[in-house]
Amino acid sequence: MNPTVGDFEGNVRKITDGIEHARRLGCRLVAFPELAITGYPPEDLLFKPAFIEANLRALDTVARATQGLTAVVGFVDKRDDIFNAAAVLHDGARAGVYHKQYLPNYGVFDENRYFQAGTETPVFAGGDATFAVNICEDIWYPSGPTRRQALAGAELIVTINGSPYYAGKASFRETMLATRAADDLVCVAFLNMVGGQDELVFDGGSVVFNQRGECLARGKAFTEDFVVADVDLDGVFHARLRDARRRQETLGAHEAVTRIVLPRLPAPEAPPAISPVLAERLQPVDEVYQALVLGTRDYVQKSGFKRVVIGLSGGIDSALVAAVAVDALGRDNVVGVTMPSPYSSSGTRNDARRLARNLGIEFLRLPITAVFNQFKRALAQPFKGLPEDVAEENIQARIRGTLLMALSNKFGWLVLTTGNKSEIGVGYSTLYGDMAGGFAVIKDVPKTLVYELSAHVNARAGRALIPETIITRAPSAELRPDQKDQDSLPPYPELDAILKAYVEDDRSVAEIESFGFSRETAARVARMVDRNEYKRRQGPIGVKITPRAFGRDWRLPLVNRFRE
Amino acid sequence: MNPTVGDFEGNVRKITDGIEHARRLGCRLVAFPELAITGYPPEDLLFKPAFIEANLRALDTVARATQGLTAVVGFVDKRDDIFNAAAVLHDGARAGVYHKQYLPNYGVFDENRYFQAGTETPVFAGGDATFAVNICEDIWYPSGPTRRQALAGAELIVTINGSPYYAGKASFRETMLATRAADDLVCVAFLNMVGGQDELVFDGGSVVFNQRGECLARGKAFTEDFVVADVDLDGVFHARLRDARRRQETLGAHEAVTRIVLPRLPAPEAPPAISPVLAERLQPVDEVYQALVLGTRDYVQKSGFKRVVIGLSGGIDSALVAAVAVDALGRDNVVGVTMPSPYSSSGTRNDARRLARNLGIEFLRLPITAVFNQFKRALAQPFKGLPEDVAEENIQARIRGTLLMALSNKFGWLVLTTGNKSEIGVGYSTLYGDMAGGFAVIKDVPKTLVYELSAHVNARAGRALIPETIITRAPSAELRPDQKDQDSLPPYPELDAILKAYVEDDRSVAEIESFGFSRETAARVARMVDRNEYKRRQGPIGVKITPRAFGRDWRLPLVNRFRE
């Protein structure tokens, strides 16, 4: 399910539609994601009492819709404090509540800022099945509630999640879930949110594992899906009977589990119509591409925009962003603008136009030379006698930013920016210039991966949607004659490796040198990263696809004299 | 002490200078702020192993400088995890360490993200005195380490702090400290950091209370100071003998306190030369003004800038910012730029010039009309047949932003922006236009307080440094003919009251209506706040002066459909 933060009406509608669908299929139990009622993460909206109350009213509406089955729904519970909670709704009423016990407060997460941690561990006995519920972070702890609930008799663990995407996480997560199921001899139904919320993408891909750690069903990634499975709870019981290791384990006195008995329900009218599907796992580059598409679509549409505008330089970054935008929003909702200057080559001018034609998007041409010259006249007096330098380069980028924003203001189009992670890392970009816009689609994509994604776009299309000349030309900002990125930066494969070590892995310059890079290059890159924190702080958000993006999980001070 | 984040060399020098000064005065004990070694808050620098190691090496250097006395110094301790810690350095070596037990994770604080909480509670017995150390948040808990340390015999609590400023906090804090001292019959030496770090200002104003809650010494606010006091520890002992309530209290078994005995030191060579000073508490408006001055000075100088440039519109916001900048950096380091358009009145043009003359700052005039006209020509085709609207207004603001940034790029001046909290709250500002710059001096100052501060500037100067016409003219953005702020916004006193309720106090529209505002106005203001989150996210940081600023303590989602 793809909820929207604060859209209680829309979220309730999605949930009640899902319950209705489950009922039609003859499901006994249906689950929805972590904080499905409010959307996730609601951040400081959680401090608004009116927000908490609206969420409780919404849950009541959902509860009334659960006649004849059981539903697990994420919401914010309010006692003397607030809790990240899962309601077990049964036959039209609230039967019990689970409070998340492990609150993540690292990376992109700030849950200690908002929630009290839960202390009670309920298990629900409902007719022929005993099941338990826990939430996201909880299941990552081998000695956490999953183990206690399984030891106390739960045959099925329903774990509801808002698990933010990064490349490769789904695979890691499935390995953990399979292990947890087999360790605790329990079926695990892992239910994940899908959709974009600001910089985060939730990748869906819900899965059900049996007590042998075998995958029974897997939902599609990056799109809403209704995943069904028939879990063999007798199989769990038999496996436990045969398991000597389990007999060695008992719950400690401090590990009390509450048992909640659910009223027995009549058998569903229709016989269960269940045909579990095992969706294919995505290939790594396709996975990233789909994350970019979904993150962009949801940011644009959930913010209330329909069309977007992109400055097309004729380079590979803006080409990739345009391709993502077309897949996210449809070609009719994407406008490309070329803004040539005297330093634009005929190659890039032509390529911008060819790209727009290939993608079938609207294309505008707004030359900047006259405005640039007028700016130079306006600054003639204070700049008198001084050579042209980065000041004049940035003026060109800022004229382009101003033109795109003027189109945005006039027509209500959202500006997508085109900077990649390598550029943004070292600050090879102009604040208020090419950084001006509402959403930075590829801000977490290193340049080397930009090339892979562009090749993927063409492979998928079966033709050079992104013209080959765009892919093969040496990258240039074209802000002065014959400028090339590689005049100012190390080669991108080297730069990306150093950036990963410094930014994502917290390695020092000395360590990076020990990996085989020159100390001078490593120090220069590190210094560029440090110096340009002020730019990143004022840049737009974009889709997180790595374990550490420049966003919620990158909190560096602006004033910082540390250099190592 | 005013440390700088990551400047280990500079911070160590300040600490060892302080130790040397203490030794000359004959002090037995000297204390430095929370995380004095690293600067505070170091944020995600704490994830860098090299940063932790550099901090430990720096502490060793400080330890060696403590011959003949005891020093308490904030640093990051490393065991199997890291701790926000205070070292007790004694006679040239580390004698013991305290780990902060209560980690703030609310408002501007994220300490659970970084630190393990301490569990041991040491008390230090040194010659004729028994004292204990704890850190910042710890002392706010009446049943926290302060109580346990006092019950275990500590006669003096040294609490080291990085306590971020907001208006009125110092008074609230002193009341708490006086209560804590009297409740626990203990002397309390409260040592606070001073200086600006990004958006935070630490206000200094260290104080010493005796066991009756009487203030013995108070340091100056907003500047480094060396606060000395002679504490009467025999007085503490006598007070405890007479106190029946204290006899009712005992430490529980789980409240174990560790006792660390310090080697006895020879009496200091010089007799103590102690003349405690009770600095006056500041008046409320002056307090805010000094916070703005210090926050601006430290951001500019610690970032390595010398000069700043400010767009002078002839309005009150830019006038106040220019006055603050002159006090922060000196008139020679402030450049004012007027950038008139066809919509600029002769009144504001003249006032900008008079203001610059009054302040004695360099003054540039860069008219924008020709560039504006050229932009309109560049956009003639896509804008054909459409009336002028906010798009053209924003182009003017963005031309000004681009001119200021060009001066910044060419001459290395930092651009100070001039938006106030009321404007930034409702988004009455142009992203990449008047919001373009490195530091937003008054971004947390509501418009009504801008007027009070401007009056304060003139009262302090004994003359109309800010021309009276600037203060009395109706505010206008001057982006179209005869535009007035009040055409688009409620009167500022009303707007500021609604903004405080909605932004700082999390009140709903219905609650704000119940306070006597029109529902329509309250809803409109709330909607403007919500809609403009994307602008604030890309705006520069500025000095926090209220309990909740648009900054680290305001974490609202961009995609957010909640409207109440």
XYZ file of N, CA and C in Angstrom, chain B residues 373-513:
423
model
N 14.509 43.712 -17.921
C 13.918 43.820 -19.257
C 14.458 42.728 -20.185
N 15.760 42.444 -20.044
C 16.347 41.412 -20.890
C 15.758 40.042 -20.574
N 15.523 39.773 -19.282
C 14.855 38.516 -18.903
C 13.468 38.449 -19.537
N 12.751 39.571 -19.521
C 11.398 39.530 -20.099
C 11.476 39.246 -21.598
N 12.498 39.795 -22.259
C 12.664 39.490 -23.683
C 12.982 38.000 -23.885
N 13.852 37.460 -22.994
C 14.224 36.044 -23.133
C 13.006 35.138 -22.990
N 12.038 35.601 -22.191
C 10.856 34.765 -21.925
C 9.646 35.181 -22.755
N 9.864 36.106 -23.707
C 8.728 36.674 -24.440
C 7.906 35.591 -25.126
N 8.609 34.634 -25.716
C 7.855 33.635 -26.477
C 6.997 32.737 -25.577
N 7.567 32.050 -24.581
C 6.680 31.209 -23.771
C 5.647 32.005 -22.975
N 5.928 33.273 -22.651
C 5.001 34.057 -21.820
C 4.016 34.875 -22.659
N 4.060 34.683 -23.956
C 3.273 35.526 -24.876
C 1.782 35.532 -24.515
N 1.241 36.744 -24.382
C -0.195 36.879 -24.136
C -0.607 36.678 -22.688
N 0.361 36.393 -21.808
C 0.005 36.160 -20.403
C 0.269 37.416 -19.579
N -0.590 37.715 -18.600
C -0.374 38.905 -17.772
C 0.846 38.718 -16.850
N 1.472 39.818 -16.453
C 2.556 39.723 -15.475
C 1.983 39.270 -14.136
N 2.746 38.473 -13.410
C 2.272 37.968 -12.117
C 3.478 37.706 -11.228
N 3.346 36.766 -10.330
C 4.412 36.489 -9.379
C 5.696 36.035 -10.104
N 5.561 35.487 -11.300
C 6.759 35.066 -12.043
C 7.688 36.256 -12.261
N 7.117 37.375 -12.717
C 7.952 38.567 -12.955
C 8.450 39.169 -11.632
N 7.637 39.097 -10.578
C 8.116 39.593 -9.270
C 9.347 38.806 -8.832
N 9.253 37.484 -8.976
C 10.357 36.648 -8.532
C 11.615 36.841 -9.379
N 11.436 37.141 -10.672
C 12.623 37.390 -11.502
C 13.428 38.553 -10.922
N 12.746 39.604 -10.491
C 13.467 40.737 -9.915
C 14.268 40.318 -8.676
N 13.579 39.568 -7.801
C 14.282 39.128 -6.581
C 15.473 38.235 -6.950
N 15.303 37.411 -7.974
C 16.389 36.480 -8.344
C 17.542 37.208 -9.052
N 17.244 38.279 -9.747
C 18.345 39.094 -10.293
C 19.184 39.650 -9.138
N 18.488 40.141 -8.112
C 19.221 40.688 -6.959
C 20.053 39.597 -6.287
N 19.440 38.421 -6.131
C 20.182 37.307 -5.530
C 21.426 36.967 -6.352
N 21.247 36.964 -7.676
C 22.377 36.627 -8.552
C 23.469 37.692 -8.484
N 23.084 38.962 -8.389
C 24.096 40.029 -8.276
C 24.876 39.906 -6.969
N 24.156 39.679 -5.885
C 24.854 39.537 -4.595
C 25.795 38.327 -4.621
N 25.325 37.237 -5.210
C 26.179 36.047 -5.272
C 27.378 36.276 -6.203
N 27.195 37.095 -7.236
C 28.331 37.399 -8.110
C 29.395 38.178 -7.336
N 28.958 39.136 -6.513
C 29.912 39.859 -5.661
C 30.589 38.880 -4.699
N 29.797 37.971 -4.147
C 30.341 36.971 -3.227
C 31.398 36.124 -3.927
N 31.060 35.636 -5.122
C 32.009 34.779 -5.857
C 33.264 35.550 -6.245
N 33.087 36.813 -6.641
C 34.248 37.576 -7.131
C 35.164 38.010 -5.986
N 34.562 38.452 -4.879
C 35.370 39.077 -3.809
C 35.476 38.234 -2.533
N 34.780 37.064 -2.494
C 34.853 36.236 -1.289
C 34.063 36.787 -0.118
N 33.029 37.592 -0.411
C 32.178 38.092 0.674
C 31.043 37.108 0.914
N 30.660 36.945 2.166
C 29.493 36.110 2.476
C 28.230 36.960 2.349
N 27.217 36.421 1.671
C 25.946 37.141 1.563
C 25.098 36.875 2.810
N 24.692 37.944 3.495
C 23.717 37.810 4.585
C 22.328 38.077 4.026
N 21.380 37.182 4.309
C 20.015 37.439 3.870
C 19.250 38.142 4.986
N 18.091 38.681 4.609
C 17.431 39.625 5.523
C 15.993 39.240 5.863
N 15.558 38.026 5.500
C 14.166 37.632 5.788
C 13.943 37.409 7.276
N 12.757 37.801 7.757
C 12.413 37.577 9.162
C 11.536 36.328 9.295
N 11.248 35.942 10.544
C 10.527 34.688 10.790
C 9.093 34.740 10.263
N 8.479 35.913 10.288
C 7.096 36.018 9.815
C 7.038 35.738 8.316
N 7.922 36.371 7.563
C 8.006 36.155 6.122
C 8.332 34.708 5.788
N 9.347 34.190 6.468
C 9.800 32.833 6.176
C 8.724 31.829 6.570
N 7.982 32.159 7.637
C 6.884 31.284 8.064
C 5.827 31.139 6.982
N 5.396 32.254 6.400
C 4.316 32.176 5.412
C 4.843 32.105 3.981
N 6.165 32.102 3.827
C 6.728 31.991 2.474
C 6.622 33.268 1.671
N 6.573 34.402 2.374
C 6.506 35.689 1.678
C 7.941 36.103 1.347
N 8.515 35.377 0.420
C 9.933 35.552 0.110
C 10.203 34.760 -1.162
N 11.286 35.086 -1.835
C 11.601 34.414 -3.097
C 12.804 33.498 -2.922
N 12.537 32.199 -3.135
C 13.617 31.211 -3.117
C 14.608 31.565 -4.226
N 15.893 31.508 -3.937
C 16.987 31.884 -4.859
C 16.992 33.385 -5.158
N 16.094 34.139 -4.498
C 16.065 35.582 -4.682
C 16.525 36.241 -3.395
N 15.609 36.826 -2.631
C 16.022 37.415 -1.356
C 16.440 36.325 -0.368
N 16.115 35.057 -0.645
C 16.567 33.986 0.251
C 17.965 33.485 -0.106
N 18.582 34.041 -1.144
C 19.907 33.564 -1.559
C 20.994 34.148 -0.660
N 21.748 33.284 -0.028
C 22.842 33.763 0.809
C 23.280 32.698 1.787
N 24.340 33.012 2.519
C 24.940 32.019 3.391
C 24.391 31.985 4.795
N 23.866 33.121 5.252
C 23.418 33.168 6.646
C 22.245 34.131 6.743
N 21.177 33.658 7.395
C 19.935 34.430 7.496
C 19.827 34.962 8.923
N 20.402 36.137 9.131
C 20.620 36.672 10.479
C 19.343 36.682 11.315
N 18.226 37.149 10.752
C 17.017 37.334 11.575
C 15.927 36.327 11.194
N 16.303 35.175 10.696
C 15.264 34.237 10.240
C 14.391 33.732 11.364
N 14.850 33.839 12.609
C 14.008 33.396 13.734
C 13.400 34.579 14.499
N 13.479 35.775 13.915
C 12.962 36.976 14.583
C 11.630 37.382 13.935
N 10.513 37.282 14.666
C 9.235 37.722 14.094
C 9.264 39.229 13.796
N 8.467 39.629 12.814
C 8.490 41.027 12.368
C 8.265 42.001 13.526
N 7.352 41.681 14.429
C 7.079 42.612 15.543
C 8.342 42.812 16.396
N 9.131 41.762 16.527
C 10.387 41.883 17.287
C 11.455 42.610 16.473
N 11.365 42.532 15.141
C 12.278 43.322 14.291
C 12.135 44.807 14.636
N 10.901 45.248 14.834
C 10.679 46.659 15.199
C 11.283 46.983 16.556
N 11.077 46.087 17.525
C 11.642 46.337 18.864
C 13.165 46.389 18.825
N 13.744 45.479 18.048
C 15.206 45.441 17.963
C 15.739 46.688 17.266
N 15.021 47.167 16.268
C 15.473 48.371 15.562
C 15.414 49.583 16.483
N 14.357 49.658 17.276
C 14.267 50.740 18.258
C 15.429 50.632 19.253
N 15.763 49.398 19.618
C 16.863 49.158 20.548
C 18.197 49.628 19.953
N 18.383 49.347 18.658
C 19.615 49.779 17.983
C 19.744 51.305 18.087
N 18.666 52.004 17.824
C 18.708 53.470 17.862
C 18.870 53.988 19.289
N 18.202 53.347 20.243
C 18.318 53.786 21.645
C 19.762 53.611 22.120
N 20.365 52.474 21.745
C 21.739 52.182 22.129
C 22.702 53.205 21.534
N 22.436 53.589 20.271
C 23.316 54.540 19.591
C 23.068 55.970 20.069
N 21.901 56.177 20.690
C 21.547 57.544 21.103
C 21.168 58.431 19.926
N 20.890 57.824 18.753
C 20.480 58.589 17.583
C 19.830 57.636 16.568
N 19.236 58.219 15.543
C 18.506 57.398 14.575
C 19.465 56.757 13.587
N 20.250 55.784 14.085
C 21.171 55.047 13.221
C 20.369 54.421 12.076
N 19.260 53.796 12.439
C 18.292 53.341 11.434
C 17.313 54.501 11.243
N 17.280 55.123 10.051
C 16.438 56.316 9.858
C 14.979 56.055 10.250
N 14.375 57.047 10.889
C 12.988 56.919 11.356
C 12.032 56.537 10.230
N 12.297 57.065 9.036
C 11.399 56.760 7.914
C 11.412 55.277 7.579
N 12.526 54.623 7.815
C 12.587 53.173 7.594
C 11.674 52.460 8.583
N 11.663 52.987 9.817
C 10.864 52.325 10.855
C 9.377 52.587 10.662
N 9.023 53.756 10.145
C 7.595 54.114 10.090
C 6.928 53.768 8.762
N 7.713 53.610 7.693
C 7.087 53.314 6.390
C 6.400 51.941 6.394
N 5.233 51.849 5.751
C 4.531 50.559 5.660
C 5.391 49.577 4.863
N 5.574 48.353 5.385
C 6.468 47.407 4.711
C 5.980 47.028 3.312
N 6.928 46.914 2.386
C 6.619 46.555 1.009
C 7.778 45.810 0.384
N 7.456 44.821 -0.452
C 8.495 44.121 -1.206
C 8.906 44.909 -2.445
N 8.090 45.891 -2.857
C 8.362 46.734 -4.028
C 8.691 45.905 -5.275
N 7.873 44.894 -5.529
C 8.084 44.079 -6.731
C 7.015 44.354 -7.795
N 6.024 45.195 -7.440
C 5.050 45.697 -8.427
C 4.574 47.048 -7.917
N 3.876 47.826 -8.765
C 3.527 49.181 -8.349
C 2.638 49.173 -7.097
N 2.987 50.050 -6.132
C 2.172 50.264 -4.926
C 1.901 49.009 -4.107
N 2.801 48.049 -4.188
C 2.623 46.813 -3.406
C 2.863 47.093 -1.921
N 2.025 46.520 -1.059
C 2.266 46.575 0.390
C 2.143 45.168 0.965
N 3.007 44.822 1.962
C 2.907 43.500 2.596
C 1.473 43.234 3.041
N 0.828 44.272 3.562
C -0.490 44.076 4.147
C -1.587 43.806 3.112
N -1.249 43.940 1.820
C -2.204 43.499 0.793
C -2.329 41.972 0.781
N -1.230 41.289 1.123
C -1.210 39.823 1.025
C -1.294 39.140 2.386
N -0.937 39.858 3.436
C -0.806 39.226 4.750
C -1.674 39.941 5.781
N -2.081 39.264 6.854
C -2.746 39.949 7.964
C -1.775 40.952 8.597
N -2.267 41.923 9.338
C -1.342 42.839 10.041
C -0.334 42.030 10.866
N 0.901 42.519 10.924
C 1.964 41.713 11.545
C 1.690 41.300 12.994
N 1.105 42.168 13.830
C 0.856 41.684 15.203
C -0.063 40.463 15.213
N -1.069 40.478 14.342
C -1.974 39.331 14.250
C -1.251 38.122 13.645
N -0.525 38.372 12.567
C 0.204 37.282 11.910
C 1.172 36.611 12.880
N 1.912 37.429 13.632
C 2.915 36.855 14.534
C 2.273 36.028 15.635
N 1.127 36.480 16.126
C 0.443 35.713 17.178
C -0.038 34.371 16.619
N -0.585 34.384 15.413
C -1.062 33.129 14.805
C 0.119 32.207 14.516
N 1.207 32.785 13.993
C 2.386 31.964 13.688
C 2.960 31.329 14.943
N 3.002 32.094 16.026
C 3.539 31.510 17.256
C 2.680 30.313 17.671
N 1.374 30.495 17.627
C 0.472 29.416 18.037
C 0.637 28.193 17.127
N 0.736 28.440 15.825
C 0.757 27.319 14.877
C 2.138 26.661 14.808
N 3.163 27.493 14.750
C 4.522 26.976 14.522
C 5.201 26.562 15.828
N 5.139 27.435 16.820
C 5.905 27.139 18.030
C 5.111 26.289 19.018
N 3.774 26.433 18.989
C 2.972 25.750 20.001
C 2.118 24.611 19.450
N 2.243 24.285 18.162
C 1.516 23.151 17.580
C 0.008 23.235 17.762
N -0.535 24.457 17.769
C -1.985 24.612 17.905
C -2.661 24.351 16.561
N -3.875 23.850 16.599
C -4.644 23.631 15.368
C -5.376 24.919 14.989
N -5.870 24.941 13.777
C -6.649 26.100 13.319
C -7.842 26.336 14.244
N -8.514 25.254 14.648
C -9.682 25.400 15.531
C -9.275 26.031 16.860
N -8.147 25.612 17.401
C -7.688 26.202 18.666
C -7.350 27.679 18.485
N -6.697 27.993 17.370
C -6.316 29.387 17.132
C -7.579 30.244 17.003
N -8.591 29.714 16.356
C -9.868 30.427 16.281
C -10.408 30.679 17.686
